[in-house]
mmCIF file of C-alpha atoms in Angstrom:
data_model
loop_
_atom_site.group_PDB
_atom_site.id
_atom_site.type_symbol
_atom_site.label_atom_id
_atom_site.label_comp_id
_atom_site.label_asym_id
_atom_site.label_seq_id
_atom_site.Cartn_x
_atom_site.Cartn_y
_atom_site.Cartn_z
ATOM 1 C CA MET C 1 3.400 2.707 22.560
ATOM 2 C CA SER C 2 2.878 -0.992 23.120
ATOM 3 C CA GLN C 3 5.416 -3.516 21.865
ATOM 4 C CA ARG C 4 2.857 -4.847 19.384
ATOM 5 C CA THR C 5 2.186 -1.375 17.985
ATOM 6 C CA LYS C 6 5.914 -0.657 17.843
ATOM 7 C CA GLU C 7 6.549 -3.871 15.891
ATOM 8 C CA LEU C 8 3.754 -3.079 13.423
ATOM 9 C CA VAL C 9 5.128 0.437 12.881
ATOM 10 C CA GLN C 10 8.576 -1.071 12.309
ATOM 11 C CA ARG C 11 7.213 -3.574 9.775
ATOM 12 C CA VAL C 12 5.308 -0.897 7.832
ATOM 13 C CA THR C 13 8.301 1.462 7.929
ATOM 14 C CA ALA C 14 10.679 -1.292 6.773
ATOM 15 C CA PHE C 15 8.317 -2.170 3.916
ATOM 16 C CA ASN C 16 8.081 1.479 2.850
ATOM 17 C CA ASN C 17 11.853 1.956 3.066
ATOM 18 C CA GLY C 18 12.398 -1.141 0.933
ATOM 19 C CA PHE C 19 9.843 0.077 -1.571
ATOM 20 C CA ILE C 20 11.563 3.472 -1.725
ATOM 21 C CA ALA C 21 14.936 1.790 -2.289
ATOM 22 C CA PHE C 22 13.475 -0.236 -5.140
ATOM 23 C CA VAL C 23 11.990 2.846 -6.817
ATOM 24 C CA GLU C 24 15.224 4.819 -6.363
ATOM 25 C CA ASN C 25 17.172 2.045 -8.096
ATOM 26 C CA CYS C 26 14.885 1.722 -11.119
ATOM 27 C CA SER C 27 16.382 2.865 -14.396
ATOM 28 C CA ASP C 28 14.181 4.628 -16.934
ATOM 29 C CA GLU C 29 13.964 1.321 -18.783
ATOM 30 C CA ASP C 30 12.989 -0.558 -15.587
ATOM 31 C CA TRP C 31 10.313 2.042 -14.846
ATOM 32 C CA ARG C 32 8.582 1.303 -18.167
ATOM 33 C CA LYS C 33 8.664 -2.509 -17.955
ATOM 34 C CA VAL C 34 5.286 -4.194 -17.641
ATOM 35 C CA CYS C 35 4.458 -6.249 -14.554
ATOM 36 C CA SER C 36 2.801 -9.492 -15.625
ATOM 37 C CA GLY C 37 0.486 -9.757 -12.623
ATOM 38 C CA GLU C 38 -1.043 -6.315 -13.019
ATOM 39 C CA GLY C 39 -0.521 -5.584 -16.712
ATOM 40 C CA TRP C 40 0.781 -2.138 -15.741
ATOM 41 C CA THR C 41 4.213 -0.609 -15.919
ATOM 42 C CA VAL C 42 6.480 -0.719 -12.892
ATOM 43 C CA GLY C 43 5.877 3.022 -12.495
ATOM 44 C CA VAL C 44 2.102 2.648 -12.408
ATOM 45 C CA VAL C 45 2.305 -0.230 -9.913
ATOM 46 C CA ALA C 46 4.625 1.848 -7.704
ATOM 47 C CA HIS C 47 2.217 4.807 -7.854
ATOM 48 C CA HIS C 48 -0.694 2.477 -7.063
ATOM 49 C CA VAL C 49 1.005 1.330 -3.859
ATOM 50 C CA ALA C 50 2.226 4.812 -2.888
ATOM 51 C CA ALA C 51 -1.179 6.432 -3.326
ATOM 52 C CA GLY C 52 -3.717 3.636 -3.060
ATOM 53 C CA HIS C 53 -2.332 1.214 -0.523
ATOM 54 C CA PHE C 54 -1.148 3.895 1.864
ATOM 55 C CA GLY C 55 -4.510 5.580 1.268
ATOM 56 C CA ALA C 56 -5.984 2.680 3.232
ATOM 57 C CA ILE C 57 -5.230 4.759 6.335
ATOM 58 C CA ASP C 58 -8.747 6.167 5.915
ATOM 59 C CA LEU C 59 -10.257 2.691 6.243
ATOM 60 C CA VAL C 60 -8.138 1.967 9.315
ATOM 61 C CA ARG C 61 -9.315 5.247 10.873
ATOM 62 C CA MET C 62 -12.916 4.257 10.200
ATOM 63 C CA ILE C 63 -12.445 0.947 11.981
ATOM 64 C CA VAL C 64 -10.715 2.590 14.950
ATOM 65 C CA VAL C 65 -13.495 5.155 15.474
ATOM 66 C CA GLY C 66 -16.278 2.632 14.844
ATOM 67 C CA GLU C 67 -17.543 3.949 11.508
ATOM 68 C CA ALA C 68 -18.869 1.552 8.892
ATOM 69 C CA ILE C 69 -16.449 0.795 6.073
ATOM 70 C CA PRO C 70 -17.960 1.591 2.667
ATOM 71 C CA GLU C 71 -18.977 -1.500 0.739
ATOM 72 C CA ILE C 72 -15.983 -2.400 -1.371
ATOM 73 C CA THR C 73 -16.284 -5.208 -3.884
ATOM 74 C CA MET C 74 -13.698 -6.698 -6.223
ATOM 75 C CA GLU C 75 -15.559 -5.063 -9.111
ATOM 76 C CA THR C 76 -15.207 -1.675 -7.421
ATOM 77 C CA ILE C 77 -11.501 -2.238 -6.823
ATOM 78 C CA ASP C 78 -10.930 -3.380 -10.413
ATOM 79 C CA ARG C 79 -12.731 -0.308 -11.763
ATOM 80 C CA MET C 80 -10.797 2.059 -9.466
ATOM 81 C CA ASN C 81 -7.490 0.367 -10.318
ATOM 82 C CA ALA C 82 -8.114 0.610 -14.072
ATOM 83 C CA GLN C 83 -8.889 4.323 -13.756
ATOM 84 C CA HIS C 84 -5.847 4.860 -11.559
ATOM 85 C CA ALA C 85 -3.586 3.093 -14.077
ATOM 86 C CA LYS C 86 -4.975 5.290 -16.868
ATOM 87 C CA ASP C 87 -4.656 8.507 -14.846
ATOM 88 C CA HIS C 88 -1.072 7.814 -13.766
ATOM 89 C CA ALA C 89 0.341 6.095 -16.839
ATOM 90 C CA HIS C 90 3.101 8.694 -17.087
ATOM 91 C CA CYS C 91 3.980 9.161 -13.418
ATOM 92 C CA THR C 92 7.592 9.888 -12.567
ATOM 93 C CA ARG C 93 9.888 8.278 -10.029
ATOM 94 C CA GLU C 94 10.158 11.632 -8.244
ATOM 95 C CA GLU C 95 6.372 11.847 -7.934
ATOM 96 C CA VAL C 96 6.144 8.297 -6.583
ATOM 97 C CA LEU C 97 9.052 8.811 -4.189
ATOM 98 C CA GLY C 98 7.346 11.922 -2.829
ATOM 99 C CA LEU C 99 4.129 9.982 -2.259
ATOM 100 C CA LEU C 100 5.947 7.066 -0.634
ATOM 101 C CA ARG C 101 7.797 9.355 1.741
ATOM 102 C CA GLU C 102 4.761 11.468 2.606
ATOM 103 C CA ASN C 103 2.131 8.730 2.793
ATOM 104 C CA GLY C 104 4.425 6.154 4.378
ATOM 105 C CA SER C 105 5.476 8.602 7.069
ATOM 106 C CA ALA C 106 1.872 9.686 7.730
ATOM 107 C CA PHE C 107 0.781 6.050 7.967
ATOM 108 C CA ALA C 108 3.585 5.145 10.390
ATOM 109 C CA SER C 109 2.890 8.233 12.529
ATOM 110 C CA TYR C 110 -0.793 7.395 12.717
ATOM 111 C CA LEU C 111 -0.047 3.768 13.631
ATOM 112 C CA ALA C 112 2.325 4.867 16.374
ATOM 113 C CA GLY C 113 -0.606 6.504 18.137
ATOM 114 C CA LEU C 114 -2.773 3.389 18.164
ATOM 115 C CA SER C 115 -3.274 1.271 21.233
ATOM 116 C CA GLU C 116 -3.583 -2.491 21.202
ATOM 117 C CA ALA C 117 -7.335 -2.023 21.692
ATOM 118 C CA ASP C 118 -7.394 0.176 18.571
ATOM 119 C CA LEU C 119 -5.525 -2.482 16.583
ATOM 120 C CA ASP C 120 -8.080 -5.068 17.741
ATOM 121 C CA ARG C 121 -11.155 -3.018 16.755
ATOM 122 C CA THR C 122 -13.050 -4.596 13.871
ATOM 123 C CA GLY C 123 -15.234 -3.507 11.014
ATOM 124 C CA TYR C 124 -17.166 -5.386 8.370
ATOM 125 C CA LEU C 125 -15.321 -5.617 5.061
ATOM 126 C CA ALA C 126 -17.647 -6.741 2.269
ATOM 127 C CA LEU C 127 -14.685 -7.736 0.107
ATOM 128 C CA ILE C 128 -13.879 -10.615 2.444
ATOM 129 C CA GLY C 129 -17.438 -11.119 3.650
ATOM 130 C CA GLY C 130 -16.637 -10.641 7.314
ATOM 131 C CA ASP C 131 -15.053 -8.590 10.030
ATOM 132 C CA VAL C 132 -11.459 -7.471 9.881
ATOM 133 C CA SER C 133 -9.429 -5.846 12.634
ATOM 134 C CA ALA C 134 -7.505 -2.638 12.078
ATOM 135 C CA GLN C 135 -4.248 -4.597 12.340
ATOM 136 C CA GLN C 136 -5.439 -7.247 9.881
ATOM 137 C CA LEU C 137 -6.405 -4.565 7.382
ATOM 138 C CA ILE C 138 -2.970 -2.949 7.688
ATOM 139 C CA GLU C 139 -1.242 -6.286 7.225
ATOM 140 C CA MET C 140 -3.447 -7.278 4.268
ATOM 141 C CA VAL C 141 -3.250 -3.995 2.359
ATOM 142 C CA ILE C 142 0.248 -2.708 3.101
ATOM 143 C CA LEU C 143 2.354 -5.737 3.897
ATOM 144 C CA GLN C 144 0.703 -8.579 1.974
ATOM 145 C CA SER C 145 -0.811 -6.926 -1.099
ATOM 146 C CA GLY C 146 1.828 -4.189 -1.231
ATOM 147 C CA GLY C 147 4.493 -6.874 -0.898
ATOM 148 C CA GLU C 148 2.949 -8.851 -3.751
ATOM 149 C CA HIS C 149 3.073 -5.742 -5.938
ATOM 150 C CA LEU C 150 6.720 -5.189 -5.008
ATOM 151 C CA ASP C 151 7.506 -8.801 -5.906
ATOM 152 C CA SER C 152 5.756 -8.308 -9.248
ATOM 153 C CA MET C 153 7.796 -5.170 -9.928
ATOM 154 C CA LYS C 154 11.018 -7.005 -9.056
ATOM 155 C CA ALA C 155 10.084 -9.886 -11.360
ATOM 156 C CA ALA C 156 9.414 -7.461 -14.222
ATOM 157 C CA ASN C 157 12.910 -6.077 -13.729
ATOM 158 C CA GLY C 158 14.516 -9.473 -13.359
ATOM 159 C CA THR C 159 15.531 -8.990 -9.736
ATOM 160 C CA SER C 160 14.586 -10.765 -6.549
ATOM 161 C CA SER C 161 15.791 -8.093 -4.146
ATOM 162 C CA TRP C 162 17.707 -4.842 -3.917
#
């Protein structure tokens, strides 16, 4: 594994471990607080990241093998997110922790097998109106957007870190 791949795996793993620690430390009251940025409870936001953000592995795989990424617009994402929030309004910490452990581990394992050339492969992402590399997609979806959701959850609970 290249140093660059190793560092990316470490960053994704550290993010997931921090996310798990946050979820583990949420009280029942914290779990039900509403995040101002999303308008969802902390639990729903956590489930969204555990299932949706780590689900981006499929898009990364598509880029790596040279398949076209489905056209994803902000409208599509908003519609999918609203349905997800409705479907998982009563998710439990145990459910989310299971998803974080399973999906985070699968994501890190997959990343560990990527070469630098794989990380540099690009695909067209309609959402941004241009090409994105596999590494950029990982950083945007997991680290940046996932990190923003974690910050929103922390703010809802009145904490800045765990």
